């Protein structure tokens, strides 16, 4: 879907996740038509689309979260911070085609669940969502010496543009550079896939971290999510 003020995917198979970006209220009529068809997934609504945001809020099956959209326009400038001592970067085995020696997706999502506020996400739904993503996203985990996942990150690449997501740090490992290093790892993976620019959605505490990697804030967004 690519129309006035709206772009993204609304799958008709009932299994793949909905992924929509609403830029302004020109999208209202189209969104009104497609929202009842939307499966589980994410709708990101810019602050200029107030009517669209209210439309989604009225459907109480969508959970809103205020975030800041940030962009890095030149991935060549991104530093490469190391993980803290005691942690090792590993790929996550999201689908059968991924490296078989990677961390299991279930373990990575369990770690992400521990990092999030209680009740914010269903780990089972998150596993299903991540497995269903198209375009081959790459996920990563920071694993301690006992094999426990302490941090996660991921990126998806669309030609020269990348989107970073799934950045989480175990509460006991915060303020030690785990999030910074894991985000950088996701960006390095995106560069290898041809990306030159990247974007992400940041919560308040993450904004200073992402600025250190060359990101700048560009818009306030309400991120609506719904599990299957």
PDB file of N, CA and C in Angstrom, residues 68-72 162-165 198-202:
ATOM      1  N   UNK A  68       9.797   8.382  19.786  1.00  0.00           N
ATOM      2  CA  UNK A  68      10.417   9.413  18.955  1.00  0.00           C
ATOM      3  C   UNK A  68      11.067   8.751  17.749  1.00  0.00           C
ATOM      4  N   UNK A  69      10.679   9.172  16.558  1.00  0.00           N
ATOM      5  CA  UNK A  69      11.311   8.657  15.343  1.00  0.00           C
ATOM      6  C   UNK A  69      12.673   9.328  15.177  1.00  0.00           C
ATOM      7  N   UNK A  70      13.703   8.512  14.942  1.00  0.00           N
ATOM      8  CA  UNK A  70      15.055   9.019  14.785  1.00  0.00           C
ATOM      9  C   UNK A  70      15.669   8.438  13.513  1.00  0.00           C
ATOM     10  N   UNK A  71      16.590   9.192  12.902  1.00  0.00           N
ATOM     11  CA  UNK A  71      17.243   8.726  11.682  1.00  0.00           C
ATOM     12  C   UNK A  71      18.747   8.955  11.768  1.00  0.00           C
ATOM     13  N   UNK A  72      19.483   8.073  11.113  1.00  0.00           N
ATOM     14  CA  UNK A  72      20.919   8.254  10.881  1.00  0.00           C
ATOM     15  C   UNK A  72      21.095   8.275   9.371  1.00  0.00           C
ATOM     16  N   UNK A 162      17.475   1.092   6.297  1.00  0.00           N
ATOM     17  CA  UNK A 162      17.351   0.048   7.317  1.00  0.00           C
ATOM     18  C   UNK A 162      16.472   0.549   8.454  1.00  0.00           C
ATOM     19  N   UNK A 163      15.835  -0.386   9.122  1.00  0.00           N
ATOM     20  CA  UNK A 163      15.039  -0.083  10.309  1.00  0.00           C
ATOM     21  C   UNK A 163      15.548  -0.957  11.443  1.00  0.00           C
ATOM     22  N   UNK A 164      15.897  -0.333  12.556  1.00  0.00           N
ATOM     23  CA  UNK A 164      16.428  -1.040  13.721  1.00  0.00           C
ATOM     24  C   UNK A 164      15.299  -1.250  14.734  1.00  0.00           C
ATOM     25  N   UNK A 165      15.239  -2.430  15.310  1.00  0.00           N
ATOM     26  CA  UNK A 165      14.168  -2.750  16.255  1.00  0.00           C
ATOM     27  C   UNK A 165      14.646  -3.857  17.195  1.00  0.00           C
ATOM     28  N   UNK A 198      19.504   4.697   8.199  1.00  0.00           N
ATOM     29  CA  UNK A 198      18.721   3.872   9.120  1.00  0.00           C
ATOM     30  C   UNK A 198      17.766   4.732   9.923  1.00  0.00           C
ATOM     31  N   UNK A 199      16.690   4.113  10.366  1.00  0.00           N
ATOM     32  CA  UNK A 199      15.727   4.778  11.244  1.00  0.00           C
ATOM     33  C   UNK A 199      15.359   3.821  12.370  1.00  0.00           C
ATOM     34  N   UNK A 200      14.809   4.393  13.426  1.00  0.00           N
ATOM     35  CA  UNK A 200      14.332   3.597  14.558  1.00  0.00           C
ATOM     36  C   UNK A 200      13.345   4.420  15.360  1.00  0.00           C
ATOM     37  N   UNK A 201      12.607   3.748  16.227  1.00  0.00           N
ATOM     38  CA  UNK A 201      11.685   4.412  17.148  1.00  0.00           C
ATOM     39  C   UNK A 201      12.250   4.281  18.551  1.00  0.00           C
ATOM     40  N   UNK A 202      12.438   5.417  19.218  1.00  0.00           N
ATOM     41  CA  UNK A 202      13.100   5.425  20.526  1.00  0.00           C
ATOM     42  C   UNK A 202      12.140   5.856  21.624  1.00  0.00           C
TER      43      UNK A 202
END
